[in-house]
Amino acid sequence: MNKPLVQIDNLSVHFKSQQQRVEAVNNISFNIMPGQNIALVGESGSGKSVTALSLLRLHDANITDYASGKIMFAGNDLLACAEADIRAVRGRDIAMIFQEPMTSLNPVFPVGQQIVESIMLHQAVDKTQARQRAVQLLDRVGIPDPQRQIDSFPHMLSGGQRQRVMIAMALACEPKLLIADEPTTALDVTIQKQILELLAEIQQEFNMSILLITHDLNLVRHYSEYVCVMRQGEIVEQKNTQDLFNNPQHEYTQQLLSAQPEPVGLRAETSGEPLLEANDIRVYFPVTKGFFKRKIDEVRAVDQVSLQLMPGETLGIVGESGSGKTTLGMSLLKLEQSTGEIYFSGHALHELPVSAIRPLRKEFQVVFQDPFSSLSPRMTVGQIIEEGLSLHYPGLTKQQRQQRIFKVLKEVGLDEAVVWRYPHEFSGGQRQRIAIARVVVLEPKLILLDEPTSALDVSVQKQVLQLLAKLQENYGMSYLFISHDLKVIRAISHRVMVMQQGRIVEQGLTEQVFNQPGHDYTKTLIEAAML
């Protein structure tokens, strides 16, 4: 029988500060076998990344206390070995791909130079040989024209290409273990599939073990052979992937599996006048050159798009990054300059000046992707929600505004006492509820939801979708729901529009589009989402 490549035995990791001691990981044990693909799953704050970073001792030594346990690798305890020894292991024997490649790659050096540096650090080769090896690696991970792209800076590459560069850098010394920390979270479904298939190919080629850290159980089901489920710093269940999904034993595992988005949408009114109607919407951005900014081309972000939205209906807009989803949404609310006709609740918005549109803005509101950056850190929750009321309903008394604030907080599942607290004191899901409360308090007819659940754990995501469905039923609001997550779109939408390169390639009733996609691009998206 094979010996474990890595043996983690009763590992506890605590972080100490003057104020408190955080017990991030408590007495966890699991093995990673040679060539095995093992997944560490759980919600944010469960201790997944803390565990992974401990394998390479990447925590700040001044505040980290490895309270108990061992991490055995090649006969050595990585927690007890000297700094020089652990430095030799990093990158050579155990490599890591981080969640966000843009913050992991140095923006001031070409990507090739960063790969070359990694190769020369661990291997006895000169700069020319290291560069040749870097070109080979870039070619291996699917970077087009690697001889040219090796001199590109990180900002010149797409998100998927940057993640491929990170994989190339991690593979530079053919490590025995690759730690992949949420490697596909920020990527479109088609790119996510390519990255995971690439990792699977490379794993076979190098007989490498992979420790995959993720909160995406659908991804784990298709790509991992063994799963450890973490909650509040402890492993609550671990077993073969198929056994875990077919017969979960722990209550928390069952909760995670049941938290996958399920249809929550209600039937919308399909008769009567549309709330929103748009005809031939176009948003073109000029490409200029030279000192005099001469126009040489144009980017067609939105091209000849027409749509209708009925009262109380949710229209899902899906597509990959750069397809024009958000630009379309912003142009429909006159937050982006566009050409074409836009009719909202009997008003021809395209004919109105800005001063005439401003009073209508209480009728159409926006919930943004990242609630932390869209909520002012200097204002309390009460002030944030009250701001819109003061602007759009100046006739209300202070007491009337307060009553409305308390009512909407109750509706979104928050306590009245939160009005005195600030956004940084809340979790991601709670902040998104505050962002929703801020717009719902105005009782708008239409809400544009731009990726409102993409940064949330699956259980919180499900709660937010159920909340939106309940609010829609109570107020009869319409939603324009923008997302690249097809599972979420399927759960919340009555109808779906698929966008590619600024155009609508397919639209129809949600189940009709998902069960019988007509366009090749829609089929590709659904296949990549593993629905």
mmCIF file of N, CA, C and O in Angstrom, residues 150-199:
data_model
loop_
_atom_site.group_PDB
_atom_site.id
_atom_site.type_symbol
_atom_site.label_atom_id
_atom_site.label_comp_id
_atom_site.label_asym_id
_atom_site.label_seq_id
_atom_site.Cartn_x
_atom_site.Cartn_y
_atom_site.Cartn_z
ATOM 1 N N ILE A 150 5.302 35.838 -23.364
ATOM 2 C CA ILE A 150 6.225 35.735 -22.229
ATOM 3 C C ILE A 150 6.695 37.115 -21.762
ATOM 4 O O ILE A 150 7.053 37.307 -20.603
ATOM 5 N N ASP A 151 6.641 38.101 -22.651
ATOM 6 C CA ASP A 151 7.058 39.464 -22.302
ATOM 7 C C ASP A 151 5.880 40.365 -21.939
ATOM 8 O O ASP A 151 6.050 41.575 -21.771
ATOM 9 N N SER A 152 4.682 39.772 -21.834
ATOM 10 C CA SER A 152 3.497 40.558 -21.462
ATOM 11 C C SER A 152 3.458 40.791 -19.954
ATOM 12 O O SER A 152 3.918 39.953 -19.177
ATOM 13 N N PHE A 153 2.890 41.916 -19.564
ATOM 14 C CA PHE A 153 2.663 42.201 -18.150
ATOM 15 C C PHE A 153 1.305 41.621 -17.740
ATOM 16 O O PHE A 153 0.425 41.442 -18.588
ATOM 17 N N PRO A 154 1.106 41.330 -16.452
ATOM 18 C CA PRO A 154 -0.145 40.708 -16.013
ATOM 19 C C PRO A 154 -1.415 41.425 -16.468
ATOM 20 O O PRO A 154 -2.394 40.784 -16.857
ATOM 21 N N HIS A 155 -1.393 42.787 -16.460
ATOM 22 C CA HIS A 155 -2.612 43.525 -16.817
ATOM 23 C C HIS A 155 -2.966 43.379 -18.295
ATOM 24 O O HIS A 155 -4.090 43.711 -18.704
ATOM 25 N N MET A 156 -2.027 42.874 -19.099
ATOM 26 C CA MET A 156 -2.274 42.719 -20.531
ATOM 27 C C MET A 156 -2.951 41.384 -20.855
ATOM 28 O O MET A 156 -3.288 41.124 -22.012
ATOM 29 N N LEU A 157 -3.138 40.556 -19.850
ATOM 30 C CA LEU A 157 -3.744 39.237 -20.050
ATOM 31 C C LEU A 157 -5.143 39.191 -19.450
ATOM 32 O O LEU A 157 -5.463 39.936 -18.524
ATOM 33 N N SER A 158 -5.969 38.292 -19.978
ATOM 34 C CA SER A 158 -7.306 38.110 -19.418
ATOM 35 C C SER A 158 -7.219 37.341 -18.098
ATOM 36 O O SER A 158 -6.162 36.802 -17.754
ATOM 37 N N GLY A 159 -8.333 37.284 -17.361
ATOM 38 C CA GLY A 159 -8.344 36.562 -16.085
ATOM 39 C C GLY A 159 -7.966 35.099 -16.243
ATOM 40 O O GLY A 159 -7.185 34.551 -15.453
ATOM 41 N N GLY A 160 -8.491 34.451 -17.284
ATOM 42 C CA GLY A 160 -8.172 33.042 -17.524
ATOM 43 C C GLY A 160 -6.712 32.842 -17.876
ATOM 44 O O GLY A 160 -6.076 31.879 -17.430
ATOM 45 N N GLN A 161 -6.156 33.772 -18.674
ATOM 46 C CA GLN A 161 -4.739 33.676 -19.048
ATOM 47 C C GLN A 161 -3.837 33.900 -17.839
ATOM 48 O O GLN A 161 -2.816 33.223 -17.685
ATOM 49 N N ARG A 162 -4.214 34.839 -16.967
ATOM 50 C CA ARG A 162 -3.412 35.075 -15.749
ATOM 51 C C ARG A 162 -3.409 33.832 -14.857
ATOM 52 O O ARG A 162 -2.385 33.489 -14.263
ATOM 53 N N GLN A 163 -4.547 33.167 -14.772
ATOM 54 C CA GLN A 163 -4.608 31.954 -13.964
ATOM 55 C C GLN A 163 -3.744 30.857 -14.591
ATOM 56 O O GLN A 163 -3.096 30.080 -13.879
ATOM 57 N N ARG A 164 -3.669 30.796 -15.915
ATOM 58 C CA ARG A 164 -2.807 29.826 -16.598
ATOM 59 C C ARG A 164 -1.335 30.126 -16.330
ATOM 60 O O ARG A 164 -0.522 29.205 -16.181
ATOM 61 N N VAL A 165 -1.000 31.421 -16.276
ATOM 62 C CA VAL A 165 0.381 31.811 -15.946
ATOM 63 C C VAL A 165 0.732 31.339 -14.538
ATOM 64 O O VAL A 165 1.828 30.825 -14.292
ATOM 65 N N MET A 166 -0.201 31.513 -13.598
ATOM 66 C CA MET A 166 0.026 31.056 -12.221
ATOM 67 C C MET A 166 0.255 29.544 -12.181
ATOM 68 O O MET A 166 1.101 29.049 -11.430
ATOM 69 N N ILE A 167 -0.505 28.805 -12.996
ATOM 70 C CA ILE A 167 -0.330 27.344 -13.057
ATOM 71 C C ILE A 167 1.036 27.007 -13.633
ATOM 72 O O ILE A 167 1.739 26.121 -13.132
ATOM 73 N N ALA A 168 1.433 27.728 -14.690
ATOM 74 C CA ALA A 168 2.758 27.510 -15.295
ATOM 75 C C ALA A 168 3.864 27.745 -14.272
ATOM 76 O O ALA A 168 4.827 26.969 -14.179
ATOM 77 N N MET A 169 3.732 28.809 -13.481
ATOM 78 C CA MET A 169 4.728 29.126 -12.466
ATOM 79 C C MET A 169 4.774 28.037 -11.395
ATOM 80 O O MET A 169 5.848 27.633 -10.936
ATOM 81 N N ALA A 170 3.590 27.528 -11.014
ATOM 82 C CA ALA A 170 3.522 26.482 -9.998
ATOM 83 C C ALA A 170 4.131 25.171 -10.494
ATOM 84 O O ALA A 170 4.706 24.399 -9.722
ATOM 85 N N LEU A 171 4.033 24.938 -11.815
ATOM 86 C CA LEU A 171 4.540 23.684 -12.385
ATOM 87 C C LEU A 171 6.016 23.755 -12.762
ATOM 88 O O LEU A 171 6.585 22.752 -13.193
ATOM 89 N N ALA A 172 6.624 24.928 -12.607
ATOM 90 C CA ALA A 172 7.991 25.150 -13.083
ATOM 91 C C ALA A 172 8.966 24.086 -12.599
ATOM 92 O O ALA A 172 9.872 23.675 -13.325
ATOM 93 N N CYS A 173 8.831 23.610 -11.371
ATOM 94 C CA CYS A 173 9.771 22.647 -10.806
ATOM 95 C C CYS A 173 9.135 21.257 -10.642
ATOM 96 O O CYS A 173 9.648 20.423 -9.884
ATOM 97 N N GLU A 174 8.009 21.041 -11.343
ATOM 98 C CA GLU A 174 7.304 19.751 -11.292
ATOM 99 C C GLU A 174 7.070 19.287 -9.853
ATOM 100 O O GLU A 174 7.616 18.279 -9.398
ATOM 101 N N PRO A 175 6.279 20.039 -9.094
ATOM 102 C CA PRO A 175 6.067 19.717 -7.678
ATOM 103 C C PRO A 175 5.314 18.401 -7.489
ATOM 104 O O PRO A 175 4.609 17.944 -8.389
ATOM 105 N N LYS A 176 5.466 17.842 -6.309
ATOM 106 C CA LYS A 176 4.748 16.610 -5.983
ATOM 107 C C LYS A 176 3.315 16.913 -5.538
ATOM 108 O O LYS A 176 2.434 16.073 -5.674
ATOM 109 N N LEU A 177 3.111 18.114 -4.991
ATOM 110 C CA LEU A 177 1.777 18.521 -4.532
ATOM 111 C C LEU A 177 1.490 19.943 -5.012
ATOM 112 O O LEU A 177 2.320 20.834 -4.861
ATOM 113 N N LEU A 178 0.308 20.115 -5.594
ATOM 114 C CA LEU A 178 -0.142 21.435 -6.021
ATOM 115 C C LEU A 178 -1.363 21.814 -5.184
ATOM 116 O O LEU A 178 -2.369 21.099 -5.169
ATOM 117 N N ILE A 179 -1.271 22.932 -4.463
ATOM 118 C CA ILE A 179 -2.398 23.442 -3.675
ATOM 119 C C ILE A 179 -3.101 24.493 -4.528
ATOM 120 O O ILE A 179 -2.490 25.491 -4.920
ATOM 121 N N ALA A 180 -4.366 24.266 -4.826
ATOM 122 C CA ALA A 180 -5.145 25.194 -5.649
ATOM 123 C C ALA A 180 -6.226 25.823 -4.780
ATOM 124 O O ALA A 180 -7.225 25.175 -4.453
ATOM 125 N N ASP A 181 -6.028 27.088 -4.379
ATOM 126 C CA ASP A 181 -6.942 27.772 -3.470
ATOM 127 C C ASP A 181 -7.965 28.575 -4.275
ATOM 128 O O ASP A 181 -7.669 29.642 -4.796
ATOM 129 N N GLU A 182 -9.175 28.028 -4.390
ATOM 130 C CA GLU A 182 -10.258 28.659 -5.164
ATOM 131 C C GLU A 182 -9.737 29.123 -6.528
ATOM 132 O O GLU A 182 -9.848 30.301 -6.893
ATOM 133 N N PRO A 183 -9.171 28.212 -7.345
ATOM 134 C CA PRO A 183 -8.499 28.648 -8.570
ATOM 135 C C PRO A 183 -9.430 29.147 -9.662
ATOM 136 O O PRO A 183 -8.979 29.742 -10.629
ATOM 137 N N THR A 184 -10.737 28.899 -9.523
ATOM 138 C CA THR A 184 -11.657 29.266 -10.609
ATOM 139 C C THR A 184 -12.787 30.187 -10.155
ATOM 140 O O THR A 184 -13.697 30.465 -10.928
ATOM 141 N N THR A 185 -12.740 30.692 -8.916
ATOM 142 C CA THR A 185 -13.864 31.455 -8.368
ATOM 143 C C THR A 185 -14.230 32.665 -9.228
ATOM 144 O O THR A 185 -15.394 32.939 -9.459
ATOM 145 N N ALA A 186 -13.241 33.408 -9.682
ATOM 146 C CA ALA A 186 -13.518 34.661 -10.402
ATOM 147 C C ALA A 186 -13.639 34.467 -11.911
ATOM 148 O O ALA A 186 -13.740 35.438 -12.661
ATOM 149 N N LEU A 187 -13.646 33.221 -12.385
ATOM 150 C CA LEU A 187 -13.611 32.956 -13.822
ATOM 151 C C LEU A 187 -14.987 32.569 -14.357
ATOM 152 O O LEU A 187 -15.824 32.021 -13.648
ATOM 153 N N ASP A 188 -15.203 32.840 -15.651
ATOM 154 C CA ASP A 188 -16.423 32.402 -16.323
ATOM 155 C C ASP A 188 -16.472 30.877 -16.378
ATOM 156 O O ASP A 188 -15.433 30.210 -16.320
ATOM 157 N N VAL A 189 -17.695 30.338 -16.570
ATOM 158 C CA VAL A 189 -17.846 28.879 -16.508
ATOM 159 C C VAL A 189 -17.038 28.151 -17.581
ATOM 160 O O VAL A 189 -16.474 27.089 -17.319
ATOM 161 N N THR A 190 -16.950 28.734 -18.783
ATOM 162 C CA THR A 190 -16.196 28.052 -19.847
ATOM 163 C C THR A 190 -14.700 28.051 -19.525
ATOM 164 O O THR A 190 -14.020 27.046 -19.736
ATOM 165 N N ILE A 191 -14.184 29.182 -18.992
ATOM 166 C CA ILE A 191 -12.775 29.255 -18.607
ATOM 167 C C ILE A 191 -12.523 28.342 -17.411
ATOM 168 O O ILE A 191 -11.487 27.663 -17.327
ATOM 169 N N GLN A 192 -13.468 28.296 -16.476
ATOM 170 C CA GLN A 192 -13.346 27.422 -15.305
ATOM 171 C C GLN A 192 -13.182 25.976 -15.735
ATOM 172 O O GLN A 192 -12.318 25.261 -15.225
ATOM 173 N N LYS A 193 -13.989 25.563 -16.698
ATOM 174 C CA LYS A 193 -13.909 24.178 -17.187
ATOM 175 C C LYS A 193 -12.545 23.911 -17.826
ATOM 176 O O LYS A 193 -11.935 22.862 -17.596
ATOM 177 N N GLN A 194 -12.059 24.877 -18.628
ATOM 178 C CA GLN A 194 -10.747 24.710 -19.267
ATOM 179 C C GLN A 194 -9.632 24.562 -18.231
ATOM 180 O O GLN A 194 -8.752 23.708 -18.369
ATOM 181 N N ILE A 195 -9.674 25.412 -17.180
ATOM 182 C CA ILE A 195 -8.633 25.383 -16.141
ATOM 183 C C ILE A 195 -8.650 24.045 -15.407
ATOM 184 O O ILE A 195 -7.599 23.436 -15.156
ATOM 185 N N LEU A 196 -9.840 23.569 -15.058
ATOM 186 C CA LEU A 196 -9.944 22.308 -14.313
ATOM 187 C C LEU A 196 -9.519 21.120 -15.167
ATOM 188 O O LEU A 196 -8.864 20.198 -14.685
ATOM 189 N N GLU A 197 -9.870 21.148 -16.449
ATOM 190 C CA GLU A 197 -9.439 20.071 -17.354
ATOM 191 C C GLU A 197 -7.926 20.108 -17.538
ATOM 192 O O GLU A 197 -7.277 19.063 -17.615
ATOM 193 N N LEU A 198 -7.359 21.327 -17.602
ATOM 194 C CA LEU A 198 -5.907 21.488 -17.709
ATOM 195 C C LEU A 198 -5.218 20.905 -16.474
ATOM 196 O O LEU A 198 -4.234 20.161 -16.600
ATOM 197 N N LEU A 199 -5.742 21.221 -15.273
ATOM 198 C CA LEU A 199 -5.157 20.677 -14.042
ATOM 199 C C LEU A 199 -5.233 19.156 -14.015
ATOM 200 O O LEU A 199 -4.283 18.485 -13.587
#
